Short mmCIF file of C-alpha atoms in Angstrom, two decimals:
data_model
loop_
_atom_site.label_atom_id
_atom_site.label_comp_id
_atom_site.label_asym_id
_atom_site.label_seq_id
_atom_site.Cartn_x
_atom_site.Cartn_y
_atom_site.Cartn_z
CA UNK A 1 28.53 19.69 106.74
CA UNK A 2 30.59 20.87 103.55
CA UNK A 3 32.39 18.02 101.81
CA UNK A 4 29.64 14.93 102.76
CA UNK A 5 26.70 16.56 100.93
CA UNK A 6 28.81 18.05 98.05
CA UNK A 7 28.14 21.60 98.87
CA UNK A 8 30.75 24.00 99.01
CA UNK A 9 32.80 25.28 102.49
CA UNK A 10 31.84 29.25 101.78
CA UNK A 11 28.47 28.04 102.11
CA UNK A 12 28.94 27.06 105.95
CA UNK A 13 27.85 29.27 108.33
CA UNK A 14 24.62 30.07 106.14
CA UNK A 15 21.25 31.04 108.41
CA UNK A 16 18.98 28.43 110.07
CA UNK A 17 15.64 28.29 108.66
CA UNK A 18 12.83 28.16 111.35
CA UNK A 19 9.27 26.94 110.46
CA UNK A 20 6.94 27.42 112.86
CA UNK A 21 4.43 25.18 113.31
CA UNK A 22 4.04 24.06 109.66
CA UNK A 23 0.93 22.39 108.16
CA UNK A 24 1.58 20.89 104.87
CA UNK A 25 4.14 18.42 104.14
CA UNK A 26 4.47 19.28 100.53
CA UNK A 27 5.80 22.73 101.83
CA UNK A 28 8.06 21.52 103.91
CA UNK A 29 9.71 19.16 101.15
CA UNK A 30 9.86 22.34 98.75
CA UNK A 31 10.99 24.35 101.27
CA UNK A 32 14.07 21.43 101.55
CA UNK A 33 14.44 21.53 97.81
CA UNK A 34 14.88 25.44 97.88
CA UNK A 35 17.79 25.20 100.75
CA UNK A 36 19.60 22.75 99.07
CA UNK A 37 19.17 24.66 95.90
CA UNK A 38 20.97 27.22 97.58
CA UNK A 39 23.44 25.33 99.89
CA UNK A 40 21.62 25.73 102.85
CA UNK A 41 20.80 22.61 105.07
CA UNK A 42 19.98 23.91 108.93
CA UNK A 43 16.28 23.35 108.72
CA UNK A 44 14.31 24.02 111.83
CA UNK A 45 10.82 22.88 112.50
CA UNK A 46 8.62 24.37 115.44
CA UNK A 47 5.63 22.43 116.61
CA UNK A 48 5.05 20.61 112.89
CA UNK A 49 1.03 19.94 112.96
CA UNK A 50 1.64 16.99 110.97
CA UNK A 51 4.35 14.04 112.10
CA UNK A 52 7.61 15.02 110.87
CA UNK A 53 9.06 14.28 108.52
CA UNK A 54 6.19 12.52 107.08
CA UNK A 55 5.88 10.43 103.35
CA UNK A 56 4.64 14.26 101.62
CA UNK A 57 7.53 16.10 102.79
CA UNK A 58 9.83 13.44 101.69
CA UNK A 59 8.01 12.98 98.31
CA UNK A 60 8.26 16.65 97.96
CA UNK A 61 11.71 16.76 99.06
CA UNK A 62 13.45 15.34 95.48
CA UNK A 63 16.77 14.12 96.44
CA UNK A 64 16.44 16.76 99.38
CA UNK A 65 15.38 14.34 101.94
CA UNK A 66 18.63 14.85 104.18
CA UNK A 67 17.89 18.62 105.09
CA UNK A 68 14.38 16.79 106.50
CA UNK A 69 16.39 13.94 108.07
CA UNK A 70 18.80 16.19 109.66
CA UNK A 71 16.40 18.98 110.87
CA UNK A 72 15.60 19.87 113.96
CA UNK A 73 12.41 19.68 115.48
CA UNK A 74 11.61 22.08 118.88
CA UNK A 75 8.51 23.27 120.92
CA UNK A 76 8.93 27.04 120.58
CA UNK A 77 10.53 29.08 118.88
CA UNK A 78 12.70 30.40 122.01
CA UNK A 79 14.12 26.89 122.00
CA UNK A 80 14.68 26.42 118.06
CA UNK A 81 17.08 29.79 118.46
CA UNK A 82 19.12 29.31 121.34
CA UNK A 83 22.13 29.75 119.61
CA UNK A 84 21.98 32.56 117.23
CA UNK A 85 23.28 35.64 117.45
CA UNK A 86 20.77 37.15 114.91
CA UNK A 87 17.08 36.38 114.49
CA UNK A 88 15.17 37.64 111.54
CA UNK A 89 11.84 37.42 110.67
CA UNK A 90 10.51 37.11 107.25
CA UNK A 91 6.59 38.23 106.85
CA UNK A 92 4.96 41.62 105.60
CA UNK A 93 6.08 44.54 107.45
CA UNK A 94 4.44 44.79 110.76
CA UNK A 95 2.26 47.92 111.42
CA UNK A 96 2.69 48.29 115.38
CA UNK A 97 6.29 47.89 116.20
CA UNK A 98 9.32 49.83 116.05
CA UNK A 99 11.39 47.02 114.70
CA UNK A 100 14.30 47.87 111.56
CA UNK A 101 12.65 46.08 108.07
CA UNK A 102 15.00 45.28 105.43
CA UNK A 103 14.70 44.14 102.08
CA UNK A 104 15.88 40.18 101.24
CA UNK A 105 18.87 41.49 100.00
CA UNK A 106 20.34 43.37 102.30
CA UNK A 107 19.42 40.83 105.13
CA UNK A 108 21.30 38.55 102.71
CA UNK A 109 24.02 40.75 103.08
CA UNK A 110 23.63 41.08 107.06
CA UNK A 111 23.87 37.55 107.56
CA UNK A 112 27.04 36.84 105.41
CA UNK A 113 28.92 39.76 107.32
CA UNK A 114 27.45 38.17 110.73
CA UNK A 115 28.74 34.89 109.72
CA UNK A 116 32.40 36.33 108.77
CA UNK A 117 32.52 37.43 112.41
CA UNK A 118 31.19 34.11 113.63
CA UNK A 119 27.91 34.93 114.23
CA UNK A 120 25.33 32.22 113.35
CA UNK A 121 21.65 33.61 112.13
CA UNK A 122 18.65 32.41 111.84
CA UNK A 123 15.22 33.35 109.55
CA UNK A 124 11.67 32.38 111.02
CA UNK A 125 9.31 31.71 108.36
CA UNK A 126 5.54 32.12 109.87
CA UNK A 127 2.08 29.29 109.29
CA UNK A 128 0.69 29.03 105.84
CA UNK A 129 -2.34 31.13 106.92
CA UNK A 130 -1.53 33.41 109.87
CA UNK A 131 1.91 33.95 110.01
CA UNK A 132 4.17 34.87 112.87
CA UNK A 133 2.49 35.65 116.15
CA UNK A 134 3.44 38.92 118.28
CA UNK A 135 5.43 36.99 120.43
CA UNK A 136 7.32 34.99 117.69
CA UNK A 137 7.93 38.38 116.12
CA UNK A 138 9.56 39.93 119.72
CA UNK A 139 12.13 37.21 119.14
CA UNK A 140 13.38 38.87 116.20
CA UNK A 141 15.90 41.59 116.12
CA UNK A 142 14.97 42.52 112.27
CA UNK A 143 11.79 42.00 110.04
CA UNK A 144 12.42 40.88 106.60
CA UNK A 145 9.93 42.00 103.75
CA UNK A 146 10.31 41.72 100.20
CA UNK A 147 9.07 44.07 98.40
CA UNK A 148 6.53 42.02 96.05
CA UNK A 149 3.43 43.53 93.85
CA UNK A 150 1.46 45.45 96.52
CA UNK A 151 -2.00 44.33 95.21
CA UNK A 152 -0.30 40.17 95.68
CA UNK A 153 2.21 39.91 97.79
CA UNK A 154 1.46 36.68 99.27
CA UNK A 155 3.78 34.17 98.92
CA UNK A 156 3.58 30.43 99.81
CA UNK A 157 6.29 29.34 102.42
CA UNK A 158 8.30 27.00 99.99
CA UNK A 159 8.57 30.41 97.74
CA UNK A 160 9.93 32.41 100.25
CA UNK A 161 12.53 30.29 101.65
CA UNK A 162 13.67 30.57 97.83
CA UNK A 163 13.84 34.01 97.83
CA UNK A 164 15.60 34.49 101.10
CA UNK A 165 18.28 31.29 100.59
CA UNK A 166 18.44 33.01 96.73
CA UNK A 167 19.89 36.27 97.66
CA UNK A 168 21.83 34.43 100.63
CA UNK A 169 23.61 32.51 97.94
CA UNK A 170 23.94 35.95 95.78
CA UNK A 171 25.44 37.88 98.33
CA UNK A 172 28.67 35.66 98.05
CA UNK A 173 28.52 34.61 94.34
CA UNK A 174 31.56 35.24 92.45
CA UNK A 175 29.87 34.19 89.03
CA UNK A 176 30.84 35.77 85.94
CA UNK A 177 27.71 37.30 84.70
CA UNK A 178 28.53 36.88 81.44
CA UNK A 179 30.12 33.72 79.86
CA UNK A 180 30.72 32.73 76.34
CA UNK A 181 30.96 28.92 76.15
CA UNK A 182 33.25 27.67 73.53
CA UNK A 183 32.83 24.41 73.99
CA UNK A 184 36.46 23.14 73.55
CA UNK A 185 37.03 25.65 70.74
CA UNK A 186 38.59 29.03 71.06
CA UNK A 187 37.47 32.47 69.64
CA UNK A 188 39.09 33.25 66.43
CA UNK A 189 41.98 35.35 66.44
CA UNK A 190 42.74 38.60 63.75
CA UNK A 191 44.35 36.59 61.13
CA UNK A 192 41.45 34.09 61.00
CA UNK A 193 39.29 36.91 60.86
CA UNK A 194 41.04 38.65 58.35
CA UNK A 195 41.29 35.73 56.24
CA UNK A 196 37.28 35.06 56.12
CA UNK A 197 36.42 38.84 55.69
CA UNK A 198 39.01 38.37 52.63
CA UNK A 199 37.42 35.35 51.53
CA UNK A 200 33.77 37.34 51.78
CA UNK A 201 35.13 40.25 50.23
CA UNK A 202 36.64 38.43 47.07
CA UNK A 203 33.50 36.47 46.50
CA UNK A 204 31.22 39.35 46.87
CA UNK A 205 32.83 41.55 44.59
CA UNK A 206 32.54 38.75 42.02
CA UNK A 207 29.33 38.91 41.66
CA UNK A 208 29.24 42.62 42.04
CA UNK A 209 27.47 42.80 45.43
CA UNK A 210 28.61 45.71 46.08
CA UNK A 211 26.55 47.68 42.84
CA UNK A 212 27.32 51.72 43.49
CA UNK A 213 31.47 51.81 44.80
CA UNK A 214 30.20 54.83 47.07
CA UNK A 215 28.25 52.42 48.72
CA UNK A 216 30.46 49.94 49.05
CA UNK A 217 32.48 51.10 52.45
CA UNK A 218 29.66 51.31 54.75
CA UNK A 219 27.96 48.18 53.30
CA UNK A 220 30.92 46.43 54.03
CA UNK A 221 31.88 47.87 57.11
CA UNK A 222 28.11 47.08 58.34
CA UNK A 223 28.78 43.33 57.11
CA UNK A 224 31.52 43.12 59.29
CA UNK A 225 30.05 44.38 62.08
CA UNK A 226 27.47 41.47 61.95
CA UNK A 227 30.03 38.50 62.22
CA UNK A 228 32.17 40.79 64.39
CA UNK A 229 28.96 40.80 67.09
CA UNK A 230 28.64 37.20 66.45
CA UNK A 231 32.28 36.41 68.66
CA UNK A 232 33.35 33.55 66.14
CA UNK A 233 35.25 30.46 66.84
CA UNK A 234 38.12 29.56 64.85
CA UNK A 235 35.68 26.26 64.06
CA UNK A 236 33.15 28.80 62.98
CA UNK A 237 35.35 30.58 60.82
CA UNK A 238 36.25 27.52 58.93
CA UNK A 239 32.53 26.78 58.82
CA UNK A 240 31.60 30.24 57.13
CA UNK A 241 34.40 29.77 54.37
CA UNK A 242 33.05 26.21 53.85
CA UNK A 243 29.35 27.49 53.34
CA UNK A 244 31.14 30.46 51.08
CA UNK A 245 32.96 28.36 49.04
CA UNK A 246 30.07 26.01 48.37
CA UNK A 247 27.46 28.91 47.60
CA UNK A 248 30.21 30.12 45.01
CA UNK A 249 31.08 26.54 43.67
CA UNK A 250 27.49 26.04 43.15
CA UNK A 251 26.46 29.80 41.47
CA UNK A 252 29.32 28.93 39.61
CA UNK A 253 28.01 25.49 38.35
CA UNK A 254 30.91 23.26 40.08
CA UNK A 255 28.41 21.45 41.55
CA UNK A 256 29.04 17.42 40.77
CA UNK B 1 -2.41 45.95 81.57
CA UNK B 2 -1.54 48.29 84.63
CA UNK B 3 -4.26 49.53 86.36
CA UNK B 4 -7.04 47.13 86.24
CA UNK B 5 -5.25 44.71 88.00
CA UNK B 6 -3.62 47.13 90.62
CA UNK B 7 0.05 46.29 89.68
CA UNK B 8 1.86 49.68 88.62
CA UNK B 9 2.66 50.84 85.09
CA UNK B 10 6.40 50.73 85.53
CA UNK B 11 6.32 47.12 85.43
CA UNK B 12 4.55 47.14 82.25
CA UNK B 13 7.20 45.51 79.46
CA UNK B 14 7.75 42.99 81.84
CA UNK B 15 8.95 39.67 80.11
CA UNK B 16 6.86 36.94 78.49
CA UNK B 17 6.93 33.99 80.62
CA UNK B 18 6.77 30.79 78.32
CA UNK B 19 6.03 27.23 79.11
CA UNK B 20 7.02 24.54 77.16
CA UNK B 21 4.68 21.73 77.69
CA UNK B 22 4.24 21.65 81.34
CA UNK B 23 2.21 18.26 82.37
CA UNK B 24 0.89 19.25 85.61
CA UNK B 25 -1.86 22.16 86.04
CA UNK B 26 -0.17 22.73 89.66
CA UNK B 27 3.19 23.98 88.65
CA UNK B 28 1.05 26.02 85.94
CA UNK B 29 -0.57 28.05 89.15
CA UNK B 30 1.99 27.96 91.21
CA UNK B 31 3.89 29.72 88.46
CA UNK B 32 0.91 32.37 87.30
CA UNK B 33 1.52 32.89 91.64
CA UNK B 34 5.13 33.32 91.47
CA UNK B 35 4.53 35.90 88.41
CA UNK B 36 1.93 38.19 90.11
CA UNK B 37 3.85 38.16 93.03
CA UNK B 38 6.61 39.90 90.87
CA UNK B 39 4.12 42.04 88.85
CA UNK B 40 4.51 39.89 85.89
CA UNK B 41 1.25 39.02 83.83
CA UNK B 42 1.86 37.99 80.25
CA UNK B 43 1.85 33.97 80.41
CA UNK B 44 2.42 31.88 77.04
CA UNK B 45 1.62 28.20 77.02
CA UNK B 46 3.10 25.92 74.06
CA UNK B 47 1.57 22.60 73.87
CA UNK B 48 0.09 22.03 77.53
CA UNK B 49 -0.14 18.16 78.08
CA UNK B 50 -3.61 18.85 79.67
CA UNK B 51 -6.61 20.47 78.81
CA UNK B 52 -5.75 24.66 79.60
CA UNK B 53 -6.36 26.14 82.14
CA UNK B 54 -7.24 23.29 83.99
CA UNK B 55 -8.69 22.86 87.49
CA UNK B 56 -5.16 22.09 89.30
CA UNK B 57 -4.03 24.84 87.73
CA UNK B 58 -6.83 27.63 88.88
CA UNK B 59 -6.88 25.73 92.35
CA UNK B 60 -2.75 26.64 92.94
CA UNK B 61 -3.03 29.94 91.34
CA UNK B 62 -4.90 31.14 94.51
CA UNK B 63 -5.88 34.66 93.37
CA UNK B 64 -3.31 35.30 90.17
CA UNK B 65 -6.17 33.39 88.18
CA UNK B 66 -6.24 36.34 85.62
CA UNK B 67 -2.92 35.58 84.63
CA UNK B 68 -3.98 31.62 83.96
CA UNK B 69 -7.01 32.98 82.00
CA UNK B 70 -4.92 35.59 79.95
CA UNK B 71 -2.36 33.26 78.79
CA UNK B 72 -2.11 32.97 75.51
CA UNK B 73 -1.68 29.36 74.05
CA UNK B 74 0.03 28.32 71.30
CA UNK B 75 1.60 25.07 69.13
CA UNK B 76 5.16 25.59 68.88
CA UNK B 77 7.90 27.90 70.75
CA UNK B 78 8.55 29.75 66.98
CA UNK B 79 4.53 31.30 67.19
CA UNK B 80 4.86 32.31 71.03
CA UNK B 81 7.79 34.31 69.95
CA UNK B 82 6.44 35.97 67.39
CA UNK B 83 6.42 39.61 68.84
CA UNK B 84 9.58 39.00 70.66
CA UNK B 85 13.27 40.57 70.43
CA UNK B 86 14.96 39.19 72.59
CA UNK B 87 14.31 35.43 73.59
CA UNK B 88 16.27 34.12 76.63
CA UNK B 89 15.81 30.31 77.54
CA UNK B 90 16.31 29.10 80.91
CA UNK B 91 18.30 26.14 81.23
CA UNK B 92 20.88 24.14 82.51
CA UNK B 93 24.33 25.60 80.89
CA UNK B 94 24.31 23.82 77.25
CA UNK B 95 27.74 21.97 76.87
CA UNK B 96 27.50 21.82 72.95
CA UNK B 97 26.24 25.49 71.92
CA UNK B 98 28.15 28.72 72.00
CA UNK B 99 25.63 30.75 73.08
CA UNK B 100 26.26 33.50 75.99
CA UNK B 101 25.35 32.68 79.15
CA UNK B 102 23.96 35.11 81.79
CA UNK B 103 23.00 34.87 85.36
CA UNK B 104 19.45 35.59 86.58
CA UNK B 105 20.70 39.27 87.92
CA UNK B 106 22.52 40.16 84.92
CA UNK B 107 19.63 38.58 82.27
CA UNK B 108 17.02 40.90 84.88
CA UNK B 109 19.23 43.74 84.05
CA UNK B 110 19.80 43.14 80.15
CA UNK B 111 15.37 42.97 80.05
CA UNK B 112 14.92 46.23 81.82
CA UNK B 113 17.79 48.05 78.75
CA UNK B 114 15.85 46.20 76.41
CA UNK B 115 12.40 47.79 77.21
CA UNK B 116 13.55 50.69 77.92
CA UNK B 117 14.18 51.07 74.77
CA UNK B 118 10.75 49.76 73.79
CA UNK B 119 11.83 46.37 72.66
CA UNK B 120 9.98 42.94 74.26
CA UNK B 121 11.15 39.98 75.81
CA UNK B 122 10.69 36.55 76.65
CA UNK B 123 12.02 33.52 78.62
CA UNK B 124 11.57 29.87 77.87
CA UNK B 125 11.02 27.09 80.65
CA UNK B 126 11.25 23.38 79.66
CA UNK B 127 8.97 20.31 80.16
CA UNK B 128 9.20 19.12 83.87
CA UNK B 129 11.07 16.29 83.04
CA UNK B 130 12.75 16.76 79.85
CA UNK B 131 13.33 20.40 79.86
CA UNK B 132 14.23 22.17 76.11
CA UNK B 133 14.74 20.79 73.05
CA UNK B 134 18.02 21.41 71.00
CA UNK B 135 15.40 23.25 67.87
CA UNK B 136 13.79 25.20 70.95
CA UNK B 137 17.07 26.30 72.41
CA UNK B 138 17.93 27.37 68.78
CA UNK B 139 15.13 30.03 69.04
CA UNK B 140 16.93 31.89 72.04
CA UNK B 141 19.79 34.60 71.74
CA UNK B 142 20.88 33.88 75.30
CA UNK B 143 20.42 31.43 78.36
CA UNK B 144 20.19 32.37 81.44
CA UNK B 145 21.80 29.51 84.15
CA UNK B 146 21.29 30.45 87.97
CA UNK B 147 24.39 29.39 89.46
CA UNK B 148 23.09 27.13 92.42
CA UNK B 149 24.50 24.44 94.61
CA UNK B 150 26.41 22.14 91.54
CA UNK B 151 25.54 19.33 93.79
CA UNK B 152 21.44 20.15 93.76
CA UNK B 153 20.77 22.74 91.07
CA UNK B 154 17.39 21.34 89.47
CA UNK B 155 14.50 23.79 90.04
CA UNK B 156 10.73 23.17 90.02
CA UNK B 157 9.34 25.28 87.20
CA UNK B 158 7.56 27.50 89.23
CA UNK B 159 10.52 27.75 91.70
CA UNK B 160 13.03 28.91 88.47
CA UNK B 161 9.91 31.51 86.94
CA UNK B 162 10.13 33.14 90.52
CA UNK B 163 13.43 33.26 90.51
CA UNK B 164 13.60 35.31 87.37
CA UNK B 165 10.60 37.11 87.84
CA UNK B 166 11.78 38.60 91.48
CA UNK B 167 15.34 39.42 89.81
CA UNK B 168 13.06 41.48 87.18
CA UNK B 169 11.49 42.92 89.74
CA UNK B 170 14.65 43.73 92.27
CA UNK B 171 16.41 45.14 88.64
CA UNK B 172 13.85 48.45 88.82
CA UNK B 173 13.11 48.23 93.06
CA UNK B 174 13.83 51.78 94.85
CA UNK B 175 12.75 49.88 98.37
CA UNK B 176 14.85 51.74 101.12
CA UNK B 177 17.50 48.54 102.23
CA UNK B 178 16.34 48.79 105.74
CA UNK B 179 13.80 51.12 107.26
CA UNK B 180 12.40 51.61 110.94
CA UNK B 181 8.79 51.88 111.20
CA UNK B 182 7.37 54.50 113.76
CA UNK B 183 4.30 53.91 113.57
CA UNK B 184 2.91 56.89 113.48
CA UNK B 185 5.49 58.20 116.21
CA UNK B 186 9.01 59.97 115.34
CA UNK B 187 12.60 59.11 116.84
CA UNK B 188 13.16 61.43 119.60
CA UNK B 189 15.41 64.20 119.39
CA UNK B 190 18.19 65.20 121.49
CA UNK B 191 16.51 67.23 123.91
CA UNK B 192 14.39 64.44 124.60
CA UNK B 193 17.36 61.98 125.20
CA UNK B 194 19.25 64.45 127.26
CA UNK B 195 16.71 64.61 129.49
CA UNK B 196 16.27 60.78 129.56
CA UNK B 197 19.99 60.19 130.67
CA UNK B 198 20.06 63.06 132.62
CA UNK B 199 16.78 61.28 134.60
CA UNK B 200 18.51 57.54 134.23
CA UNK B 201 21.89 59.08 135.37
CA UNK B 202 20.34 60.86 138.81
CA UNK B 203 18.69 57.48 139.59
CA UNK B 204 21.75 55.89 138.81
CA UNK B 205 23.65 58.29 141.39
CA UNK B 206 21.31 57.98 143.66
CA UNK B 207 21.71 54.08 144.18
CA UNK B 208 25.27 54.65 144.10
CA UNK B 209 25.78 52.34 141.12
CA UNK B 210 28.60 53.76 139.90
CA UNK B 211 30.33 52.09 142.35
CA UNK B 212 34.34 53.51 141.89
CA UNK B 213 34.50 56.98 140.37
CA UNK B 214 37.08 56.41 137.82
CA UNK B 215 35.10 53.58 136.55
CA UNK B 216 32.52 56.28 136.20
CA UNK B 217 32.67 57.53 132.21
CA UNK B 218 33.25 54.20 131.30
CA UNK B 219 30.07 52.76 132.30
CA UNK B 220 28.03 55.47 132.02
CA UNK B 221 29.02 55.54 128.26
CA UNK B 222 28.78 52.15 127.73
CA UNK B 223 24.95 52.73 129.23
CA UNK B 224 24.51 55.46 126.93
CA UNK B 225 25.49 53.38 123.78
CA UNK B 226 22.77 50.75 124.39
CA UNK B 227 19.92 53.05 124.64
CA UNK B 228 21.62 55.57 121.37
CA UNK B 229 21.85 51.93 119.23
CA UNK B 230 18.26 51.39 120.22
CA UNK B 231 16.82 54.62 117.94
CA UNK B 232 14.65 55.55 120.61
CA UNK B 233 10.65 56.92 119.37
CA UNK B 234 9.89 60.02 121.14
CA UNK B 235 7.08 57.30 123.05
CA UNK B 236 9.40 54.83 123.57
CA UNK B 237 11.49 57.78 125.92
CA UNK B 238 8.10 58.48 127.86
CA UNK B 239 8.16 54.80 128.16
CA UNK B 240 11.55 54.57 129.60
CA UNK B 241 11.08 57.76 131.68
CA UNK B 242 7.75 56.00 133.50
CA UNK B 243 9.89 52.66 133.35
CA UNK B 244 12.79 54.53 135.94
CA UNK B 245 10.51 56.64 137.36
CA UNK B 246 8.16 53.33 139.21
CA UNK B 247 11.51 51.36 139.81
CA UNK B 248 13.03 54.04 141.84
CA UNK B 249 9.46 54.65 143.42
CA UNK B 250 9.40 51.21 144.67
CA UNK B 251 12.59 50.84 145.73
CA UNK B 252 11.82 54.24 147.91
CA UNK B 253 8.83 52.62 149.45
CA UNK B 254 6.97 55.04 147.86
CA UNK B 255 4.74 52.38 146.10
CA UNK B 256 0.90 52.80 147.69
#
């Protein structure tokens, strides 16, 4: 699939997502948006109540439409996981099995070290109002439940293939978590630096900023420390000595 | 906040969630959804393009109405801020601002320092359509960009607020990673699974399954490993003993 839809190879091998027996279209076409969002595009559909896919689930779908064109479409869910090694099952933790329950992310993090052994997996996602039956549930190996506000922790189908295709995609994301853009420029270096704090200095102390010299180091260090938080540009730096100059020129009555 | 509407008091200091002109009262309540789900509850509304809260609204919010009819509404992004420190837009990654940019986990994580040390929040969503102004994005110290499929990376409003709202939540979650339910039952103990293999073994023995007797261990550890993997409940044991116990019966012709 990688390459024809745009969507990068690490994002093979990402989990199936099973709907059983889904009502509303509009679900369905969110649900799409949310695995595309996330590089996922093995959609599943067991028993849809409604023709599939029909004009709301493509209206829904945004630009999504070819996870719904390319989905599969089964009887049961025995016969929509055939081939997967791992079936999970995302719904609120079940009170009368013995079954292991994990949170999203570390099923996120189950599934990407299934898939780097070759191991395809698979999430069933239960009906808008009653869930996963028993039997649905004995096909599973592992329950998924995330744990969500106790007093509403219902969440609408569409939301929680986000979640789960989400932390799928965050398990392998190599993002820096912090980025500066510079937009073509380049931070300033210490001479630029030095040159502006210079230029700030010299036309502060003319007009005797700096009142009591006691004061004078730790105002100026705390100046600093303000553009030094501020991670200039070099074009930033020659901004700040243009607005200098002019607020000098001007006190000074050079203004034209 | 905590209390009366059952969510707990850690997640008090949760973020401001702010609208910018949303146009349609469904994205509106699927978003006050998406932030009860995640134990958020202060909603701001700038400018709604429809009477507030309206009846598309209340009809998606299914349940989290109290955070529709709590929202506070105001005329520009500069008076829903008011009270705020820190002001994080989320956005596309501007190409002609240097402004940092964090991901969803690391903006979730930067939210939880901040109140911790008693200072508020907020994050900025954009129209449907036309998303944040240039003098809006001016208002924020930081964006926050989730880094989805490059191909497909617009989110639905209410899709991005519950992205950020579950990474507040997961920032502060203690959930176990994976727990197995008993169900009122405990694992059983070795005693209890000695006694099991010693029962499966005899049966075993008796049928002369282990066929060659240096193929013996082997199997019979390989047999052991299945049921050990399984984390056998003290029931589940009585289970298997009864299990053995009828299949050897009948075999024996000792079924009535």
């Amino acid at each position: 699939m990688a390459g024809t839809d745009g969507t990068r190879t690490s994002w093979e091998g990402g989990p199936a997502i099973v709907l059983v027996e889904p009502q509303l279209g509009e679900n369905i076409g969110m649900a799409s948006r949310a695995m595309l969002n996330c590089g996922l595009t093995d959609m599943r559909v067991v028993n849809p109540r409604q023709p599939f896919p029909n004009d709301y689930a493509m209206a829904a779908a945004v630009g999504s439409d070819r996870v719904l064109t390319s989905a599969g479409v089964f009887g049961s869910v025995r016969e929509a996981i055939t081939d997967l090694q791992h079936v999970f099952a995302a719904t609120a933790r079940p009170r009368d099995m013995v079954k292991p329950v994990v949170t999203p992310r570390e099923a996120a993090r189950l599934m990407r070290e299934a898939a780097a052994r070759g191991e395809r997996c698979g999430i069933l996602f239960g009906r808008e109002r009653t869930g996963l039956h028993n039997d649905e549930l004995m096909l599973a190996q592992t329950i998924i439940t995330a744990p969500l506000n106790p007093a509403y922790s219902s969440l609408n189908i569409a939301q929680a293939v986000l979640l789960l295709a989400w932390e799928h995609l965050m398990a392998a994301d190599a993002t820096p978590v912090r980025d500066l853009p510079l937009g073509g420029n380049r931070l300033a270096n210490g001479e630029e630096l030095a040159n502006f704090f210079d230029h700030l200095a010299r036309d502060l102390d003319e007009v005797e900023f700096f009142r009591a010299e006691h004061m004078r180091p730790v105002m100026w260090q705390n100046l600093r420390n303000i553009f030094l938080r501020a991670e200039l540009t070099e074009q930033e730096v020659r901004t700040l000595h243009g607005a200098l100059a002019r607020l000098s020129g001007r006190r000074q009555g050079r203004q034209n």
